[in-house]
Tab-separated table of C-alpha atoms and ligand atoms in Angstrom:
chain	number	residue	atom	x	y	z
A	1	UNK	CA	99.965	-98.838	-39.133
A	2	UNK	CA	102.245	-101.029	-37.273
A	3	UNK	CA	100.807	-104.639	-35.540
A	4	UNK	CA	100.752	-102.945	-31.898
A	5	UNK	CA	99.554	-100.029	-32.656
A	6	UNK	CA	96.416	-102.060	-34.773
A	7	UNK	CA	96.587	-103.725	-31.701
A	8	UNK	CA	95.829	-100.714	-29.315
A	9	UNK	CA	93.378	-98.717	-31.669
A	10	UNK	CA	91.194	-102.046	-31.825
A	11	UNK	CA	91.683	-102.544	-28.214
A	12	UNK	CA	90.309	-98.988	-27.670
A	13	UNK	CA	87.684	-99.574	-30.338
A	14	UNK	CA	86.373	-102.508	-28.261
A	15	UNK	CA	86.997	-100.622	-25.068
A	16	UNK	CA	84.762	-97.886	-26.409
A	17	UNK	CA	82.060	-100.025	-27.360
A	18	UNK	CA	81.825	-101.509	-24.193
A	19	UNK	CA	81.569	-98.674	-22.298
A	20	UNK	CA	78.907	-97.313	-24.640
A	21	UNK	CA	77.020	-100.321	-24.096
A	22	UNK	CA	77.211	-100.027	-20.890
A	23	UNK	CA	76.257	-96.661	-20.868
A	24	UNK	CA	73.267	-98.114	-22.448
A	25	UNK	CA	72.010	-100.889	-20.659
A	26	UNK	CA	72.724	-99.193	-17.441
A	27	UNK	CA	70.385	-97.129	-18.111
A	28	UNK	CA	67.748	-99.281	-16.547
A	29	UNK	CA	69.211	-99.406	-12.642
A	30	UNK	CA	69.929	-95.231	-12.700
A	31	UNK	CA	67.691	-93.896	-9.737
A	32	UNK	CA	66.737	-91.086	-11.970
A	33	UNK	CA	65.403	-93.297	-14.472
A	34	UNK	CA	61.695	-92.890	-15.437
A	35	UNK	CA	60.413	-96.254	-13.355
A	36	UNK	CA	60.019	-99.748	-16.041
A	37	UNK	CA	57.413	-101.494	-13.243
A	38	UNK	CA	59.393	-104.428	-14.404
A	39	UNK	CA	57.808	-104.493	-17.774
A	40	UNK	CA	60.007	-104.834	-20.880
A	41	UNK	CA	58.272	-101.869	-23.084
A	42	UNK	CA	59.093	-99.207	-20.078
A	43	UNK	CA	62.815	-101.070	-20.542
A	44	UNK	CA	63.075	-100.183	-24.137
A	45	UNK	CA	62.096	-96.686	-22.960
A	46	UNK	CA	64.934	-96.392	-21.085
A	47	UNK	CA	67.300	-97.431	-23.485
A	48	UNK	CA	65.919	-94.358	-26.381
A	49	UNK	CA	65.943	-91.829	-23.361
A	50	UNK	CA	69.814	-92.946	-22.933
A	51	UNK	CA	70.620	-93.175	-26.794
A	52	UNK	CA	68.693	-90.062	-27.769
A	53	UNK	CA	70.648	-88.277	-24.875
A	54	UNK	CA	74.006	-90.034	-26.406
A	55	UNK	CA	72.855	-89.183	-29.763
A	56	UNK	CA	72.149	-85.822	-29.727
A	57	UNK	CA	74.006	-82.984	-27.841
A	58	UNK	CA	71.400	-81.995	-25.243
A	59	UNK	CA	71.192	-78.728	-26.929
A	60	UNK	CA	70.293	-80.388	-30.478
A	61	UNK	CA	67.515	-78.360	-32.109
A	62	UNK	CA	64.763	-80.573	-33.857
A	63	UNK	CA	64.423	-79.345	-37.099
A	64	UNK	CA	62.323	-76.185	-38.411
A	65	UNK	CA	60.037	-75.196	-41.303
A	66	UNK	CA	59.588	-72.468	-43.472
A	67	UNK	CA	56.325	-70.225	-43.123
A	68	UNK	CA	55.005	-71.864	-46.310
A	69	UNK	CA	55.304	-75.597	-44.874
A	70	UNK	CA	52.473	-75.019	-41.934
A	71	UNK	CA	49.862	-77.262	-42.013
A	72	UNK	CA	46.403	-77.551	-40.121
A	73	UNK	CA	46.173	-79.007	-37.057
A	74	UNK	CA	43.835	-81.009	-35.658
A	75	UNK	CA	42.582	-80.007	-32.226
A	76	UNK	CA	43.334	-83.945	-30.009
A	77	UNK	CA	41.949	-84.518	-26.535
A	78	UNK	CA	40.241	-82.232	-24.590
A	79	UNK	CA	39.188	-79.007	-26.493
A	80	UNK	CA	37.470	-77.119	-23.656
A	81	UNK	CA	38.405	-78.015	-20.062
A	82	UNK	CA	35.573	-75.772	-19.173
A	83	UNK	CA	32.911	-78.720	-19.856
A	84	UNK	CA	35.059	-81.334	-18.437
A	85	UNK	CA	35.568	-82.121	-14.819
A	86	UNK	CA	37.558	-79.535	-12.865
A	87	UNK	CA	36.350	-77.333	-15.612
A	88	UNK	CA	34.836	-74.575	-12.861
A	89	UNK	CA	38.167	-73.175	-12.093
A	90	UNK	CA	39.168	-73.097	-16.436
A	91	UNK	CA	36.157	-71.405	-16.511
A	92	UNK	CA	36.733	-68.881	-14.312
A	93	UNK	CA	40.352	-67.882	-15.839
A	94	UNK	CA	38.413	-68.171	-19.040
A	95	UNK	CA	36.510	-64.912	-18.755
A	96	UNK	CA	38.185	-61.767	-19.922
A	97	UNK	CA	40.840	-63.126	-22.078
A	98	UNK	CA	42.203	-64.908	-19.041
A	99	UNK	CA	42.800	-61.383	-16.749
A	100	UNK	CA	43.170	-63.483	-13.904
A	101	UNK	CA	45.302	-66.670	-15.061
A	102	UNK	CA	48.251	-67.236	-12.880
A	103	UNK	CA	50.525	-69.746	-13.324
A	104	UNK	CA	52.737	-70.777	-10.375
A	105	UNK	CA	55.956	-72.246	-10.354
A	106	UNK	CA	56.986	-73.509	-7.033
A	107	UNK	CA	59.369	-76.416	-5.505
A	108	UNK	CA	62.929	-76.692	-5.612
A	109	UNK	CA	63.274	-72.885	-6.422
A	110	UNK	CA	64.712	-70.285	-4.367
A	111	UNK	CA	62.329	-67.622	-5.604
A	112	UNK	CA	58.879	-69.149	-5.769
A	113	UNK	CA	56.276	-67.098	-7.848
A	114	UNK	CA	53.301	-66.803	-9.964
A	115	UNK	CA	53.199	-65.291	-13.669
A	116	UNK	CA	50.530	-63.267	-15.454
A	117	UNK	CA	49.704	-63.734	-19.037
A	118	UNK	CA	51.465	-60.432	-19.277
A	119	UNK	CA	54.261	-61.461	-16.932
A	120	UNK	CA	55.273	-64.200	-19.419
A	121	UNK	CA	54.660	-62.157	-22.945
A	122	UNK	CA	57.236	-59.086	-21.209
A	123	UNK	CA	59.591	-61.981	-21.091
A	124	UNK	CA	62.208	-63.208	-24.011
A	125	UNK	CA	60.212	-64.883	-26.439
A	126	UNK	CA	61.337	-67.126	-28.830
A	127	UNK	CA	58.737	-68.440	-32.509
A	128	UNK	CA	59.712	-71.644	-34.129
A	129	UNK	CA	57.694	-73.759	-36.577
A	130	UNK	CA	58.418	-77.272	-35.940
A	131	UNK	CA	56.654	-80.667	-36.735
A	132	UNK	CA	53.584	-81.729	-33.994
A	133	UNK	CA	53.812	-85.352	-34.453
A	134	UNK	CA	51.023	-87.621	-31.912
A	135	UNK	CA	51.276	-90.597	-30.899
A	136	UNK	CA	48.425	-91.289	-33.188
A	137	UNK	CA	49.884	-91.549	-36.659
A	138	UNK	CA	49.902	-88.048	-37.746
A	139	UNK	CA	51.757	-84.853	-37.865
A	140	UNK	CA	51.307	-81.082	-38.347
A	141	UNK	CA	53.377	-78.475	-39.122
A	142	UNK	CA	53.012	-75.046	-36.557
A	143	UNK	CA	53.851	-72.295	-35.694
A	144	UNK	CA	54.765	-71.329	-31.789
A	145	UNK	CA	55.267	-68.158	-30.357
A	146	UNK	CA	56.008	-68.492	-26.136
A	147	UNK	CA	58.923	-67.930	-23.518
A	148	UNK	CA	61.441	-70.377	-23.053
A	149	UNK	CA	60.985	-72.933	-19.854
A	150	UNK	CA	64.515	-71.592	-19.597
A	151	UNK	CA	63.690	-68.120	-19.030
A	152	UNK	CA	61.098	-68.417	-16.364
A	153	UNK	CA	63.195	-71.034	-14.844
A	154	UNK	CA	66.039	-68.546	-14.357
A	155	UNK	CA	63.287	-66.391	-12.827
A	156	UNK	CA	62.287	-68.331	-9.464
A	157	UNK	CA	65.873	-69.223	-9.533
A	158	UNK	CA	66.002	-73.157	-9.810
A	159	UNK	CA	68.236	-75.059	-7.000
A	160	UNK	CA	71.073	-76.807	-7.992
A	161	UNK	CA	69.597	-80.045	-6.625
A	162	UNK	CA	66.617	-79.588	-9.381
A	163	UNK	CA	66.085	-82.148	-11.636
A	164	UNK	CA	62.830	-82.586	-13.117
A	165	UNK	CA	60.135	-79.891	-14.172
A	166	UNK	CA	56.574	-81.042	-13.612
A	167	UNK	CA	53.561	-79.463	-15.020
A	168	UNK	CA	50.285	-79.866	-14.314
A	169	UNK	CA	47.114	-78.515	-16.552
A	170	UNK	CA	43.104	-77.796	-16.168
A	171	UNK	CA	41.897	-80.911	-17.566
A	172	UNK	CA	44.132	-83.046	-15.221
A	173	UNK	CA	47.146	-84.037	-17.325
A	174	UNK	CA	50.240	-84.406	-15.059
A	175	UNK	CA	54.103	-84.669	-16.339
A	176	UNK	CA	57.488	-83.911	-16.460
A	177	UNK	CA	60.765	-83.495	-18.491
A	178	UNK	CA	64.233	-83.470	-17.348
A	179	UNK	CA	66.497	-80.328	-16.953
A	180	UNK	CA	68.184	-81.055	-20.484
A	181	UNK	CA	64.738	-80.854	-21.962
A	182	UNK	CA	63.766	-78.182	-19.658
A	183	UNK	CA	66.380	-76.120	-20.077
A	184	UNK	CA	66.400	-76.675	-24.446
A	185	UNK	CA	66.213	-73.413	-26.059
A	186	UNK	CA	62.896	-74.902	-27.838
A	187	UNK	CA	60.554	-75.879	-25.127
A	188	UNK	CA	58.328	-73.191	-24.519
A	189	UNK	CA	55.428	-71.891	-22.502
A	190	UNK	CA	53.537	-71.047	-25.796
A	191	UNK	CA	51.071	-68.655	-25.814
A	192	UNK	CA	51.039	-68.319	-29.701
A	193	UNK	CA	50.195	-70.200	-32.368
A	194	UNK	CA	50.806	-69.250	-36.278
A	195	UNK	CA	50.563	-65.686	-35.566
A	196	UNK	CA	47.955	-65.459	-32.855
A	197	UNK	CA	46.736	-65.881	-29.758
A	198	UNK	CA	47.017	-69.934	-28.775
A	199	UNK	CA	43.164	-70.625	-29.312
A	200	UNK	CA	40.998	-72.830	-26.493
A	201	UNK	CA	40.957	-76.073	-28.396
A	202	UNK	CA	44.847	-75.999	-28.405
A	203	UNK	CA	45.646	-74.809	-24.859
A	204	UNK	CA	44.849	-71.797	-24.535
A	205	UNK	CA	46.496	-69.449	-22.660
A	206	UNK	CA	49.769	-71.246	-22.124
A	207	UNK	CA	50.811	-74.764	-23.450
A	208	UNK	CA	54.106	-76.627	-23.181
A	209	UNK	CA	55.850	-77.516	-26.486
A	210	UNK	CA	58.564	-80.115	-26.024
A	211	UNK	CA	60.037	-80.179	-29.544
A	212	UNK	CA	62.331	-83.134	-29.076
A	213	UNK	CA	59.030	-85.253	-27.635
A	214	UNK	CA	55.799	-86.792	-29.066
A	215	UNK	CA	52.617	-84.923	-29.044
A	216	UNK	CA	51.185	-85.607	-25.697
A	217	UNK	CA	54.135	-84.409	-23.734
A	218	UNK	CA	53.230	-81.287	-24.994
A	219	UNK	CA	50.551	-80.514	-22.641
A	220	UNK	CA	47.911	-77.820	-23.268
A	221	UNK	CA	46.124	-75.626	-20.635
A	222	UNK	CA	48.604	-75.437	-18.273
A	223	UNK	CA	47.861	-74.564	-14.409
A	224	UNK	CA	51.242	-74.933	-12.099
A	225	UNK	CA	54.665	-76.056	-12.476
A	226	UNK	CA	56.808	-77.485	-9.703
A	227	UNK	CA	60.338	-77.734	-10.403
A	228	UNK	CA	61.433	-81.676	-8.315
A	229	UNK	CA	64.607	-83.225	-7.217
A	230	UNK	CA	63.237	-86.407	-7.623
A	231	UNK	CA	60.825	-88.153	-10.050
A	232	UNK	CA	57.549	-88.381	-9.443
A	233	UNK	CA	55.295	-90.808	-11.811
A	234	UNK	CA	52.272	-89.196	-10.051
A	235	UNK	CA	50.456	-91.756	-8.831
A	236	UNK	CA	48.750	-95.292	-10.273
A	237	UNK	CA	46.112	-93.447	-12.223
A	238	UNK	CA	49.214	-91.503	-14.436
A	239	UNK	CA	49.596	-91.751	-17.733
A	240	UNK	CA	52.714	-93.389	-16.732
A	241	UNK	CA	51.282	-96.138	-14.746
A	242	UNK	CA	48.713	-97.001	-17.345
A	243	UNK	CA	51.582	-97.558	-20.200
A	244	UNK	CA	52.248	-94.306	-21.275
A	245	UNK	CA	56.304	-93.741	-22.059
A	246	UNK	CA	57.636	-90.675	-19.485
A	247	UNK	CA	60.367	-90.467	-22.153
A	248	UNK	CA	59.091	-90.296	-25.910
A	249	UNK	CA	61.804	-89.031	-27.987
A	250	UNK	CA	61.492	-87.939	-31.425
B	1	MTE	N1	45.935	-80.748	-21.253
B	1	MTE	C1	45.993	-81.532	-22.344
B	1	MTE	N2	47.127	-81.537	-23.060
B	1	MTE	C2	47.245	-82.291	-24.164
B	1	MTE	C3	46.183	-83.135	-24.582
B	1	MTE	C4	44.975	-83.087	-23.821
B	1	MTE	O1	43.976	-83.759	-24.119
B	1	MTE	N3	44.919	-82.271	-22.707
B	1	MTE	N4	46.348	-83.962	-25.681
B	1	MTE	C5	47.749	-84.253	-26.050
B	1	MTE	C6	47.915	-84.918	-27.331
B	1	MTE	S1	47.732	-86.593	-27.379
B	1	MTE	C7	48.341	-84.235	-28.443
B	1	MTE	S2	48.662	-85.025	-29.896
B	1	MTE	C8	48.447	-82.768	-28.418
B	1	MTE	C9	47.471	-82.211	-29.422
B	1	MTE	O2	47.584	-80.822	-29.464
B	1	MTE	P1	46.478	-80.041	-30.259
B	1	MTE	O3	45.152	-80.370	-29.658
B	1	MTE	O4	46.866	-78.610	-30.152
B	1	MTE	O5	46.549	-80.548	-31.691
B	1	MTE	O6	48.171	-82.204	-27.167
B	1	MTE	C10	48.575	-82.993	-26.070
B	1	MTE	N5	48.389	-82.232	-24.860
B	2	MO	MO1	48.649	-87.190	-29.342
């Protein structure tokens, strides 16, 4: 290689990691950042949401197991919104094998609409087994069996403007992913878990798995979705708000 062109492939080298950098540390002004609340931790949380999503293609599968590799899993949080508070209305979708469970999906949408258990298992489906892991130390191999986000999303036709899904469950857990993870072939509205119906204690009938997330994003009993142009961190008493990182990639 000749001196200028050593030059101009180092000049590009440094050019590159500038803007990468910048990419990076930008990351923390972008209006559709999850908010930092000026505290440093919610910073760093930025800056994985912005590598991950350099990282890894936004279409980046995480990685699946084998039949033989599922593990037990530990039932974490609420088990049974039906004793907790708001639990009336869980009850009442409870009975019958939840006949009458509806979930709506509403907001920036052009065709706004509700989905039976039914509705959702005449859709595509899609099974993966994939690693659970909480925020709590440990991990558990699964099975899921549900319709891709993507394919009830392409149902109430999503805007163009959308760019966050927010769901919303029984026992009062609020949150929300953006359209790359919404979109990802592996987050599902499952209904199934290693071979059968999802059970109460996890979700039952419909939970979200966010494969490229940790556990909690994955939020069981789910009631409504509302597909946002904006981000919401739903309120001071959010999971957000009290420390909890929107983005927690895996
Ligand atoms: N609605 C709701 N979703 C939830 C929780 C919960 O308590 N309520 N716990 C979260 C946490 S911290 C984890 S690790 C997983 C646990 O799923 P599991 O109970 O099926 O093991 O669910 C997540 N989703
Ligand atoms: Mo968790």
């Amino acid at each position: 290689m000749t001196e200028s062109r050593l030059l101009l492939s180092r000049r590009s080298l440094i050019g590159g990691l500038a803007s990468t950098g910048g990419l990076l540390l930008s990351g923390c002004s972008r209006s559709n950042d999850p908010p930092t609340y000026g505290n440093i931790l919610r910073m760093g949380d930025n800056l994985t949401y912005h590598a991950q999503r350099l990282l890894l293609s936004g279409g980046a599968l995480a990685r699946e197991y084998d039949r033989s590799e599922i593990s037990s899993m530990p039932a974490i949080g609420t088990v049974d919104p039906a004793f907790g508070a708001g639990g009336d209305a869980y009850g009442a979708v409870r009975r019958d094998g939840f006949a009458d469970w509806r979930i709506e999906v509403s907001g920036s949408v052009d065709r706004p609409r509700s989905f039976s258990l039914p509705d959702l298992r005449c859709m595509r489906s899609r099974t993966q087994i994939t690693r659970h892991m909480c925020e709590e130390g440990w991990t558990a191999i699964t099975e899921w069996t549900g319709v891709p986000l993507s394919a009830v999303l392409a149902a109430v036709a999503i805007r163009s403007t959308a760019r966050f899904v927010e769901y919303y469950s029984f026992d009062g857990w609020a949150d929300s992913i953006d359209m790359i993870d919404a979109l990802h072939p592996q987050t599902l509205l499952a209904y199934g878990m290693n071979g059968r119906d999802l059970p109460i204690a996890h979700g039952a009938p419909v939970r979200m798995r966010v494969e490229r997330q940790i556990g909690y994003k994955s939020v069981k009993f789910l009631q409504r979705i509302v597909v946002s142009d904006h981000f919401n961190d739903f309120g001071k008493a959010s999971a957000i708000q009290q420390g909890w990182a929107w983005h927690a990639g895996i």
